[in-house]
PDB file of C-alpha atoms in Angstrom:
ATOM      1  CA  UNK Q   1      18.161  21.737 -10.690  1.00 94.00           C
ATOM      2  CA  UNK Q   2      14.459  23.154 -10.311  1.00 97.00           C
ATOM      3  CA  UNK Q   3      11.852  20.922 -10.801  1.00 98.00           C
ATOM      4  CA  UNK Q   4       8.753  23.002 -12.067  1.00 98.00           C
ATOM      5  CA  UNK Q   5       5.556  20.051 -11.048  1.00 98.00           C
ATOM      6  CA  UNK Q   6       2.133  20.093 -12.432  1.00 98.00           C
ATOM      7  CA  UNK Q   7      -0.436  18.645 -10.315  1.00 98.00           C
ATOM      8  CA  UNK Q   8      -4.283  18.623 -11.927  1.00 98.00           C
ATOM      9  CA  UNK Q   9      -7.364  16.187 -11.312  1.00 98.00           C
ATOM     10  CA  UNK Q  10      -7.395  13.642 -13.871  1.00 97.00           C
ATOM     11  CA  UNK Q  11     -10.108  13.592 -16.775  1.00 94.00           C
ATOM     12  CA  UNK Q  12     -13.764  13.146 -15.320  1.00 94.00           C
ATOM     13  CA  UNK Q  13     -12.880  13.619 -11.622  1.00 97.00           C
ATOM     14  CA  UNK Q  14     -15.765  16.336 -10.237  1.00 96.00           C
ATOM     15  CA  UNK Q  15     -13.646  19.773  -9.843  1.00 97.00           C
ATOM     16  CA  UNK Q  16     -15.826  21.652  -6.820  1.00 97.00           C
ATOM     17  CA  UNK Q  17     -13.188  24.343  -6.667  1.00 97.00           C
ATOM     18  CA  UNK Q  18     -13.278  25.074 -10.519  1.00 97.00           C
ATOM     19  CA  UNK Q  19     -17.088  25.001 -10.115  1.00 97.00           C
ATOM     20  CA  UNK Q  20     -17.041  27.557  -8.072  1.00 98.00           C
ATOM     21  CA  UNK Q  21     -14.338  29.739  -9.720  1.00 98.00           C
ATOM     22  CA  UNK Q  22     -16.575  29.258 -12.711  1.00 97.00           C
ATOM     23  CA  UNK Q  23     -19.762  31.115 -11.359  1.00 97.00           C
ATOM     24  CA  UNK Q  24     -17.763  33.305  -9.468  1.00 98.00           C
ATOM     25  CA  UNK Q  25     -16.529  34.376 -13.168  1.00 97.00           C
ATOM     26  CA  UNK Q  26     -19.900  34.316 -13.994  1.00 97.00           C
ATOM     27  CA  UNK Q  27     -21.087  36.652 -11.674  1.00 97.00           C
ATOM     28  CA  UNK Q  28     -18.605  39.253 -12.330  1.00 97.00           C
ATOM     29  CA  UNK Q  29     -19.720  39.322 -15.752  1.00 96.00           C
ATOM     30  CA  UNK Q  30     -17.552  36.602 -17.794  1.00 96.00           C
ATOM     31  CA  UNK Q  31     -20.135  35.077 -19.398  1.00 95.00           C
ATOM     32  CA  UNK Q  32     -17.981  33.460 -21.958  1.00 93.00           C
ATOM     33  CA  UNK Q  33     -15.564  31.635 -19.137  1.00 96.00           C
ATOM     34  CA  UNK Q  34     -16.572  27.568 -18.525  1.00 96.00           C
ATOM     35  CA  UNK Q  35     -14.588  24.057 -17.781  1.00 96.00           C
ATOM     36  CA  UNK Q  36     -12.739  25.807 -15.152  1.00 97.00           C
ATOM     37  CA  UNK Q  37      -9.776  23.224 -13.786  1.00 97.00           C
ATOM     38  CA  UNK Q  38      -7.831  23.994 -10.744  1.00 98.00           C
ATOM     39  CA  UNK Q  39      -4.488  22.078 -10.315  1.00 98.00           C
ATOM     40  CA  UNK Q  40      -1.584  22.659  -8.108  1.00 98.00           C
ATOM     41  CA  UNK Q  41       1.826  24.239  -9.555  1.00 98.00           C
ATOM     42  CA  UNK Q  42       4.635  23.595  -7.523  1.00 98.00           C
ATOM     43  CA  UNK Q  43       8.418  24.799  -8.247  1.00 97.00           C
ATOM     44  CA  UNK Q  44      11.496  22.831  -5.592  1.00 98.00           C
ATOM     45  CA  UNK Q  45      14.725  23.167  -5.924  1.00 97.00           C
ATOM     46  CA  UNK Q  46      16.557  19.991  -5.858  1.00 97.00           C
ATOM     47  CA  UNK Q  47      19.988  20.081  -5.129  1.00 96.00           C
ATOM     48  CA  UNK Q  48      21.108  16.925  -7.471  1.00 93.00           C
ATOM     49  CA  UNK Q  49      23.183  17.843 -10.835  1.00 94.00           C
ATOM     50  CA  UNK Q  50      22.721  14.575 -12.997  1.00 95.00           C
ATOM     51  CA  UNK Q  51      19.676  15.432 -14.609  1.00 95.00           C
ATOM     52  CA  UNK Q  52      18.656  11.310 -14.618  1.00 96.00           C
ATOM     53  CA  UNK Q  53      18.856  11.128 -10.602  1.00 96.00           C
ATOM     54  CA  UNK Q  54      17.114  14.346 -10.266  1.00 97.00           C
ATOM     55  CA  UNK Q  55      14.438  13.075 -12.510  1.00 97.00           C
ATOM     56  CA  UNK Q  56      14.153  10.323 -10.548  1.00 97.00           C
ATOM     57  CA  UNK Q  57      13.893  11.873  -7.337  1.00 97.00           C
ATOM     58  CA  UNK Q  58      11.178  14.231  -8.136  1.00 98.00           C
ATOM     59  CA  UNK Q  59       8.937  11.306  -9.742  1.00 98.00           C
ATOM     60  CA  UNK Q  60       8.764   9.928  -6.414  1.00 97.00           C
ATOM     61  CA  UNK Q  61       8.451  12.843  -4.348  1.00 97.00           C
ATOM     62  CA  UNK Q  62       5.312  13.267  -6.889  1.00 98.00           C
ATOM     63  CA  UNK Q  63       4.092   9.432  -6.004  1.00 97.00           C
ATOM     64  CA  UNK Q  64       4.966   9.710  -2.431  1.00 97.00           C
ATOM     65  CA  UNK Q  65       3.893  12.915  -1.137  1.00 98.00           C
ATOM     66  CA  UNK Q  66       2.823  15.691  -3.704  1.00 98.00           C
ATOM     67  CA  UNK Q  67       0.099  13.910  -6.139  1.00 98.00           C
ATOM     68  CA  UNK Q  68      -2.806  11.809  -4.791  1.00 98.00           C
ATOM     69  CA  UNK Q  69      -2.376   8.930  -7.770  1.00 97.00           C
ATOM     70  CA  UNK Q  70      -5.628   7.793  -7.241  1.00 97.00           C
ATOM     71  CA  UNK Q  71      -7.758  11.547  -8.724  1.00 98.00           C
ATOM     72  CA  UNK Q  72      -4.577  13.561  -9.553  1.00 98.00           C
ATOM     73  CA  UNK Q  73      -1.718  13.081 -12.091  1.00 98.00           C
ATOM     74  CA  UNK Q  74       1.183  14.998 -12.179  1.00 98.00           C
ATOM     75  CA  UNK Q  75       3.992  16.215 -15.102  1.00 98.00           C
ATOM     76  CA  UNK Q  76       6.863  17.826 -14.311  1.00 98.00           C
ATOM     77  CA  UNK Q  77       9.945  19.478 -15.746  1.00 97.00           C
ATOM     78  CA  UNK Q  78      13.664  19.958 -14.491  1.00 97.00           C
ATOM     79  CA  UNK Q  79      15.633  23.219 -15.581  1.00 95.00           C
TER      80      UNK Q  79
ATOM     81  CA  UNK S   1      -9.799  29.185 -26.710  1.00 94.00           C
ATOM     82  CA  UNK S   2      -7.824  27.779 -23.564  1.00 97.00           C
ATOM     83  CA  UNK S   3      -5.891  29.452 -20.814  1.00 98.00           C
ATOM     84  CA  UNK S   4      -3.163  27.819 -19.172  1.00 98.00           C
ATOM     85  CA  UNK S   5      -2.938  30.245 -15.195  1.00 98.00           C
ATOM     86  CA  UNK S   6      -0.246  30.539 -13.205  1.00 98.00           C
ATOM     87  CA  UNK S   7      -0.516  31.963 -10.175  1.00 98.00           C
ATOM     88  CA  UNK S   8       2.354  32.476  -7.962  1.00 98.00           C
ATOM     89  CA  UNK S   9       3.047  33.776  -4.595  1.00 98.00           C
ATOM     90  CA  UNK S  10       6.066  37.207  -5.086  1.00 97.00           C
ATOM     91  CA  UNK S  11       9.251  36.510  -4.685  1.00 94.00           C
ATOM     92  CA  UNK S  12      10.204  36.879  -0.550  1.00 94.00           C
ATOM     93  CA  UNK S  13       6.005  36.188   0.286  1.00 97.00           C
ATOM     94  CA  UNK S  14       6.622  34.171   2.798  1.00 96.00           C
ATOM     95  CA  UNK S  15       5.061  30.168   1.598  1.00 97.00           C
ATOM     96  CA  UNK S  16       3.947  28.243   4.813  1.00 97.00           C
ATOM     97  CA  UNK S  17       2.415  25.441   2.519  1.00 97.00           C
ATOM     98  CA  UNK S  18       5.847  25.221   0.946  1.00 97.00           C
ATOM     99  CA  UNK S  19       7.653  24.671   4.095  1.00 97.00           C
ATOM    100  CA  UNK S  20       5.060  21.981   5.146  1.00 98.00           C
ATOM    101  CA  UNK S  21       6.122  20.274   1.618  1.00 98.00           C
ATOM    102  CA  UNK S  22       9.881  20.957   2.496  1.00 97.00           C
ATOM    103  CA  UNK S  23       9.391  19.346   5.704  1.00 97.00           C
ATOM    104  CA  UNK S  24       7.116  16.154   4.818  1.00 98.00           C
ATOM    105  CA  UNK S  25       9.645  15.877   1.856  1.00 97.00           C
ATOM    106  CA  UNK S  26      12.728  15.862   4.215  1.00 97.00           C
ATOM    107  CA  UNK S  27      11.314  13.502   6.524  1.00 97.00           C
ATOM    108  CA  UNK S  28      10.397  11.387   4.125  1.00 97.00           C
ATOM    109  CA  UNK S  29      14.026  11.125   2.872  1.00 96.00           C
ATOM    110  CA  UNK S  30      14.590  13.445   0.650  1.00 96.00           C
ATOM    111  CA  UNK S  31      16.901  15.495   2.109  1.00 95.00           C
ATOM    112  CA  UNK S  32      18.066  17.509  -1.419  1.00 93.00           C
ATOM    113  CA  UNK S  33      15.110  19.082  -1.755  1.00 96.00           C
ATOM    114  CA  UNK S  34      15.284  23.020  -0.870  1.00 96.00           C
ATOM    115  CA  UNK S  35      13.088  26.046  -1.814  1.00 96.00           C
ATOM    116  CA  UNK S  36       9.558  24.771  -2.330  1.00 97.00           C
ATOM    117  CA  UNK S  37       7.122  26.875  -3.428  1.00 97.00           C
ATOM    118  CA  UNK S  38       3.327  26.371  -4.048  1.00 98.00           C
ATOM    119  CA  UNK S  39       1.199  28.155  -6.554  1.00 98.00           C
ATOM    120  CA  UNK S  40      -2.321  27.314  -8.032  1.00 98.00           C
ATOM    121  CA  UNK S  41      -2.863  26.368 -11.969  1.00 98.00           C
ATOM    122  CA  UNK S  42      -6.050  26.822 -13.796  1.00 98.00           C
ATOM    123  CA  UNK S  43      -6.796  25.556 -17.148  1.00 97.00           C
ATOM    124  CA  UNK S  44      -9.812  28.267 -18.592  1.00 98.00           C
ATOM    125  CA  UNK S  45     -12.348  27.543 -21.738  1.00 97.00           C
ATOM    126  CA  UNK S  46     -12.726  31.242 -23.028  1.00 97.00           C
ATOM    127  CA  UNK S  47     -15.184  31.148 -25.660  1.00 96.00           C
ATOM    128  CA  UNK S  48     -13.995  33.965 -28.261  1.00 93.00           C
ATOM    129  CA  UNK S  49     -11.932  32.775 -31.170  1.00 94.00           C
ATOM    130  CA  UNK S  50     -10.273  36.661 -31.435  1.00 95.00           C
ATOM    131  CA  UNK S  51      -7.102  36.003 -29.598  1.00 95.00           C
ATOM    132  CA  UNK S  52      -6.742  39.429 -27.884  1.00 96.00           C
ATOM    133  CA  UNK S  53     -10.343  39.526 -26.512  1.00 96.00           C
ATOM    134  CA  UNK S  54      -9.418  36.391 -25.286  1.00 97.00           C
ATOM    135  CA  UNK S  55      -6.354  38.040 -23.745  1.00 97.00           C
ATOM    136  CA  UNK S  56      -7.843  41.243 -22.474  1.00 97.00           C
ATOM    137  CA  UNK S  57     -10.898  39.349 -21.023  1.00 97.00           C
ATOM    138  CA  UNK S  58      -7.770  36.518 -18.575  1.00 98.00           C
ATOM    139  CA  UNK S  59      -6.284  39.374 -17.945  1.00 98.00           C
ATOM    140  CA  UNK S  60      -9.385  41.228 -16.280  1.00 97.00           C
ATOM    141  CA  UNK S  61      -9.951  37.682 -14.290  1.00 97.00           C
ATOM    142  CA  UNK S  62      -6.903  37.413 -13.296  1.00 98.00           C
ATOM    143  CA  UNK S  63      -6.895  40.903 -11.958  1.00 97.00           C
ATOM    144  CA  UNK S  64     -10.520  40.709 -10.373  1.00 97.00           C
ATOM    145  CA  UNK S  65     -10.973  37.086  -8.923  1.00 98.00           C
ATOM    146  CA  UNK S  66      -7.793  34.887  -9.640  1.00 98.00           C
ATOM    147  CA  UNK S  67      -4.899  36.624  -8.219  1.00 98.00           C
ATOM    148  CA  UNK S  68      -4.425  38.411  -5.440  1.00 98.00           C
ATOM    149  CA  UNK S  69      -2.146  40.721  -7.045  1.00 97.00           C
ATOM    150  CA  UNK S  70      -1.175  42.252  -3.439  1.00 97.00           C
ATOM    151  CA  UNK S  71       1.193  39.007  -2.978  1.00 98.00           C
ATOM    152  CA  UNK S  72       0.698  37.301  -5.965  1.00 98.00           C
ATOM    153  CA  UNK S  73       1.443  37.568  -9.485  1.00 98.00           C
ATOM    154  CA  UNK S  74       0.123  35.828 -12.373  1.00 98.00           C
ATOM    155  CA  UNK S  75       1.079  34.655 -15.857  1.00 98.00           C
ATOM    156  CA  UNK S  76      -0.855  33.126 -18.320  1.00 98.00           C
ATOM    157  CA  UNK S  77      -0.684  31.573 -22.120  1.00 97.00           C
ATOM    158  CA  UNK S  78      -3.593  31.084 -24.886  1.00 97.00           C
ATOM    159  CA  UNK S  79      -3.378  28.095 -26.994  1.00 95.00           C
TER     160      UNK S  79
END
């Protein structure tokens, strides 16, 4: 199964990056472009056919290694 | 209106950030994972209420500042 992970900075946590994205935008003339985000969008193939294992797996490969809990959450979906 | 940016390396661009995940993933156990590949999302406020302004204008930062449509490629909804 692929596991298709969303990683983003959770509500209120200061985005630097996004800032920065957001007067580049400015600058190039997109005046009309603001609350820039950046997150992290990560696609592994997991070699696991019961869906509810999979699942499992990739929630804690998400805790473990690929989301810091503490200013990131994560969301994922297996296809 | 929001964008929702995906930006993704081309398929057979080589991922070095992916193998590091691969590898901190495997040595951390999980063995079943294969194929990980990293791309950057980006949630966007575009302030224009006609949906294909809104379009043509994501499209035109993708294409100038988002992607680097060399090795990447992008894809992106409105909601």
């Amino acid at each position: 199964m692929k596991a298709k992970i969303h990683v983003t900075l959770k509500q209120g946590i200061l985005d630097p990056q996004g800032k920065a994205i957001e007067h580049a935008l400015d600058s190039l003339g997109f005046k009309n472009a603001a609350n820039v985000r950046v997150g992290k969008y990560m696609e592994v193939d997991v070699q696991e056919t019961d869906k509810a294992k999979a699942d499992a797996q990739v929630k804690q490969m998400c805790e473990k290694l690929l989301a810091n809990t503490i200013i990131e959450e994560y969301r994922y979906e297996l296809v």
